[in-house]
PDB file of C-alpha atoms in Angstrom:
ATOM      1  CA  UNK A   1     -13.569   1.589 -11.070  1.00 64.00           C
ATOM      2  CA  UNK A   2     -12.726  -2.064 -12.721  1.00 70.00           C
ATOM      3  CA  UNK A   3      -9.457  -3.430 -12.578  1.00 69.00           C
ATOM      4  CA  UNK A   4      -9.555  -5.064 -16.300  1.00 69.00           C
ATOM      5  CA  UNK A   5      -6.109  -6.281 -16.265  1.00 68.00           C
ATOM      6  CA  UNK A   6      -2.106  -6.413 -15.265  1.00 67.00           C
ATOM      7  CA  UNK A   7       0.530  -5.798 -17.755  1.00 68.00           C
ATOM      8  CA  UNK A   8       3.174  -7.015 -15.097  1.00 66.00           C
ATOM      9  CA  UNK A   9       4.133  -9.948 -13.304  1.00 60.00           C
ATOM     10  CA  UNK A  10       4.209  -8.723  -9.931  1.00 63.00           C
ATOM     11  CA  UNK A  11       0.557  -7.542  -9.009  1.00 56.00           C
ATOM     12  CA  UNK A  12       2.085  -3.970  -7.994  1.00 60.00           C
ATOM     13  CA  UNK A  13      -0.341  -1.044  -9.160  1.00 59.00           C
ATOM     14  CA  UNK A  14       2.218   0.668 -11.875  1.00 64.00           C
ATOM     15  CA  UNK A  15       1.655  -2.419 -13.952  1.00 66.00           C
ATOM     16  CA  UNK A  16      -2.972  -2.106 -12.973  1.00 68.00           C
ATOM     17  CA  UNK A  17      -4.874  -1.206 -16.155  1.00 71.00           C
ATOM     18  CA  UNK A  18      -8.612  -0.065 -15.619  1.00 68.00           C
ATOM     19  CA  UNK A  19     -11.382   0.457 -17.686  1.00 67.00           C
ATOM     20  CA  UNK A  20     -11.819   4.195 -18.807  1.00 64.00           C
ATOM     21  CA  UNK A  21     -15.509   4.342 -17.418  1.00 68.00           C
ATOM     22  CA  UNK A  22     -16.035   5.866 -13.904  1.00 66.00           C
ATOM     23  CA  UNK A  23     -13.622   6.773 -11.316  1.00 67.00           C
ATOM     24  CA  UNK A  24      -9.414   6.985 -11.452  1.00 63.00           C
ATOM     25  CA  UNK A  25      -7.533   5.285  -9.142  1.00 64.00           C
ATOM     26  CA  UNK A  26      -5.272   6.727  -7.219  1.00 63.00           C
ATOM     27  CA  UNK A  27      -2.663   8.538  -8.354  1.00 63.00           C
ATOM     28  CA  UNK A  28       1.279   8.144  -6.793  1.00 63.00           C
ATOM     29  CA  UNK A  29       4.152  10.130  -6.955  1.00 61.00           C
ATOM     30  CA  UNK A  30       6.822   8.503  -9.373  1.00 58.00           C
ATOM     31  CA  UNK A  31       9.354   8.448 -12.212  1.00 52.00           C
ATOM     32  CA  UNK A  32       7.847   9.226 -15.366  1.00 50.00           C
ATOM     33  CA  UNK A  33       4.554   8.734 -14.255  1.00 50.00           C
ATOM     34  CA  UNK A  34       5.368   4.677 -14.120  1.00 56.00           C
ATOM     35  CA  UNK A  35       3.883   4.682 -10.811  1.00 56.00           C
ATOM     36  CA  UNK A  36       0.507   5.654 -12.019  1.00 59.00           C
ATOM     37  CA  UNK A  37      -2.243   3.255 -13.403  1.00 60.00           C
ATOM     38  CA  UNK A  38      -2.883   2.594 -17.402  1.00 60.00           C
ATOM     39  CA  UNK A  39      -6.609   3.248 -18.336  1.00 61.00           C
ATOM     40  CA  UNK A  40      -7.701   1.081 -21.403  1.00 57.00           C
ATOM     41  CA  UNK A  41      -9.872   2.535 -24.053  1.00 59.00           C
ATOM     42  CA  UNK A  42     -11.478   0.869 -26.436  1.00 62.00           C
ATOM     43  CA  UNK A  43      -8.588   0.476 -28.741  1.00 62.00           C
ATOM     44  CA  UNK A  44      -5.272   0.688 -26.424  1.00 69.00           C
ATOM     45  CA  UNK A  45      -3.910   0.818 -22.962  1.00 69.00           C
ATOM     46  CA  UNK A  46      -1.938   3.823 -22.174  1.00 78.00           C
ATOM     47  CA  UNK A  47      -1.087   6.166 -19.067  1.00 82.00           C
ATOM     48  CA  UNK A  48      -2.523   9.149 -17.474  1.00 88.00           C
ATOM     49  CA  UNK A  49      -1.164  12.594 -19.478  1.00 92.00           C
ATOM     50  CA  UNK A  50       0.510  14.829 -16.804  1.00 94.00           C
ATOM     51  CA  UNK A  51      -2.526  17.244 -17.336  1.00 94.00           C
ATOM     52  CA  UNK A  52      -4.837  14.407 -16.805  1.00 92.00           C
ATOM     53  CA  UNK A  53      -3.570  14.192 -13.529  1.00 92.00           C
ATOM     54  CA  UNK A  54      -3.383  17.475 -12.521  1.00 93.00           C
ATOM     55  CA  UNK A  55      -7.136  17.316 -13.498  1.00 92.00           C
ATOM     56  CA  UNK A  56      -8.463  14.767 -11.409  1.00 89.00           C
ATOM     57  CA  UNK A  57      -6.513  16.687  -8.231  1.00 90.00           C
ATOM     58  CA  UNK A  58      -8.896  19.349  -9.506  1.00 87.00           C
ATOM     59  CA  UNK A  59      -5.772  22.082 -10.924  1.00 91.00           C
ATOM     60  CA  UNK A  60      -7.551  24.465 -13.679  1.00 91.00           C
ATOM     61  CA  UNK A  61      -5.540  23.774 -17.019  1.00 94.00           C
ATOM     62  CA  UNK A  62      -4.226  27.507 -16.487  1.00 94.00           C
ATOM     63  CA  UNK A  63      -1.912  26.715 -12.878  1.00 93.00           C
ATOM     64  CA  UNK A  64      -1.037  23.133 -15.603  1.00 95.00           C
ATOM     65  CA  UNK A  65       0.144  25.429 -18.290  1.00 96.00           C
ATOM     66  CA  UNK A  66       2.315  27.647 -15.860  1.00 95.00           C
ATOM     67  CA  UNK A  67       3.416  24.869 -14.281  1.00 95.00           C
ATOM     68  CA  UNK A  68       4.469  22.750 -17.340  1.00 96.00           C
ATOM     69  CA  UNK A  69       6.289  25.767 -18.469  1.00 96.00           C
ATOM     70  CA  UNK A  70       9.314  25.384 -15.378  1.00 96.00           C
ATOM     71  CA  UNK A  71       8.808  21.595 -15.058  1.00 95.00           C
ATOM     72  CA  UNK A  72       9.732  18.362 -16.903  1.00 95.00           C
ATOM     73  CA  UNK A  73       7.075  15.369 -17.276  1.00 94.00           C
ATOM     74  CA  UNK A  74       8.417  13.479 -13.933  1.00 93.00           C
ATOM     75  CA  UNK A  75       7.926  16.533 -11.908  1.00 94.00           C
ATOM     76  CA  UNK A  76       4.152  16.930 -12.872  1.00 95.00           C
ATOM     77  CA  UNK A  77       3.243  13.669 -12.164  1.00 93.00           C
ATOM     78  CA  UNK A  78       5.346  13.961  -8.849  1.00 92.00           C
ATOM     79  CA  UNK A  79       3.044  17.075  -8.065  1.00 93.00           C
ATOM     80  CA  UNK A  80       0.213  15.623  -9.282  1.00 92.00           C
ATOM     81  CA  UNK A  81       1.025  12.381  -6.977  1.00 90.00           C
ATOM     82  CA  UNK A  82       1.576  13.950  -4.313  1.00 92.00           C
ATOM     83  CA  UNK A  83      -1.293  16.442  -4.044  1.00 90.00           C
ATOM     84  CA  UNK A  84      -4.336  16.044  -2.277  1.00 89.00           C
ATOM     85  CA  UNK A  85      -7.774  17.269  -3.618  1.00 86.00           C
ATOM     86  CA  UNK A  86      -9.466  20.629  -1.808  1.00 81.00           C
ATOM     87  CA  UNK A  87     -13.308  19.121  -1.362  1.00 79.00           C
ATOM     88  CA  UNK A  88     -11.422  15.393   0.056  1.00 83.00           C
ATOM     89  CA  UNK A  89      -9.332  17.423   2.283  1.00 84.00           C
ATOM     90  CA  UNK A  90     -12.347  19.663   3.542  1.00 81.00           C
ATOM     91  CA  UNK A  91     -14.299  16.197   4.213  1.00 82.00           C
ATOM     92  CA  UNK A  92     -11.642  14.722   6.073  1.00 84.00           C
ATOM     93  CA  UNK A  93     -11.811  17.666   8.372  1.00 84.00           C
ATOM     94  CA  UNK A  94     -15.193  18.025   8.624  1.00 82.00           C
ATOM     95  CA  UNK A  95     -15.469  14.876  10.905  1.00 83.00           C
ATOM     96  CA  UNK A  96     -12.911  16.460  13.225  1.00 84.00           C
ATOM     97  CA  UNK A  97     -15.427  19.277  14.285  1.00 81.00           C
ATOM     98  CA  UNK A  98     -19.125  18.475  15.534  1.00 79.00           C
ATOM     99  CA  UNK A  99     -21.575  19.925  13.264  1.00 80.00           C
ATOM    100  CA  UNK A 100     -19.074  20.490  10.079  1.00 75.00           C
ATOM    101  CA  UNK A 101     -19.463  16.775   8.816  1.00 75.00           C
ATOM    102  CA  UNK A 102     -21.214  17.706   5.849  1.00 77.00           C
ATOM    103  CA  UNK A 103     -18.848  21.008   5.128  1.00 71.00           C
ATOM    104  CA  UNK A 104     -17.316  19.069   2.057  1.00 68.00           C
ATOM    105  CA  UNK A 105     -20.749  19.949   0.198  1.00 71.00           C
ATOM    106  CA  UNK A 106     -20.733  23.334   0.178  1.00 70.00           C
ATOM    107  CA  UNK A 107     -17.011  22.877  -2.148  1.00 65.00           C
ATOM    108  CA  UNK A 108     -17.021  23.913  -5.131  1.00 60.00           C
ATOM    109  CA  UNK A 109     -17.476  21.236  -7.645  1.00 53.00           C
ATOM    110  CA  UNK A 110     -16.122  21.125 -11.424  1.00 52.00           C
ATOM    111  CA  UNK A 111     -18.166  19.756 -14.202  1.00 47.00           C
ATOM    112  CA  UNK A 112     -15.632  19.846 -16.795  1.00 53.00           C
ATOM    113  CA  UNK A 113     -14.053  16.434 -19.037  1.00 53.00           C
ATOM    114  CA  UNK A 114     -11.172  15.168 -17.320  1.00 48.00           C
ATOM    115  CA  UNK A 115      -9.731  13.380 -20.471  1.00 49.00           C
ATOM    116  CA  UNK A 116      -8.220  14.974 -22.956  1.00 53.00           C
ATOM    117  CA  UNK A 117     -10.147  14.311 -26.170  1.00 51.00           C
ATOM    118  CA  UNK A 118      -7.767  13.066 -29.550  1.00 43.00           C
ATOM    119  CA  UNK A 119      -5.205  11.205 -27.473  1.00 42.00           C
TER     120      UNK A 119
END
């Protein structure tokens, strides 16, 4: 991940813009997704979709599209934020148990695109 700029004055991470190319930052519960980082592609900055989050905390697009149907904008990204991914949370307990440190590679792991292509 490469911090390629700051679009604010105080340094916080709402106002951190990275490069698009290889890993997200991550992502924080807040209002209207402010909170979260800006990714810059190669012809604007702009900020994480609220189904681009849900992707990277590894939701299918199917529990998004229920979701999305009961919730506004700010509470996805609050979900999003404030979820924790299955194979990190498997790893983290895998070094609480002797002989289940490696446990996290036996997760399922999705291939898919994360971004959202035309946006």
């Amino acid at each position: 991940m490469a911090k390629v700029g700051q679009i604010s004055n105080e340094g916080s991470q709402c106002g951190s813009v990275y490069s698009d190319n290889g890993n997200s930052p991550t992502l924080t519960a807040g209002t209207h997704g402010d909170a979260n980082s800006k990714i810059c592609t190669e012809y604007r900055i702009r900020k994480l979709t609220p189904k681009e989050c849900w992707r990277l905390m590894d939701f299918s697009d199917e529990d998004f599209n229920k979701a999305e149907k009961v919730n506004s904008n700010t509470q996805l990204y609050k979900q999003a934020g404030n979820s924790i991914v299955v194979n990190v949370l498997v790893a983290i307990l895998g070094q609480l148990f002797h002989g289940k440190e490696d446990a996290y590679r036996d997760c399922k792991v999705k291939t898919e695109n994360f971004f959202e292509e035309n946006v």
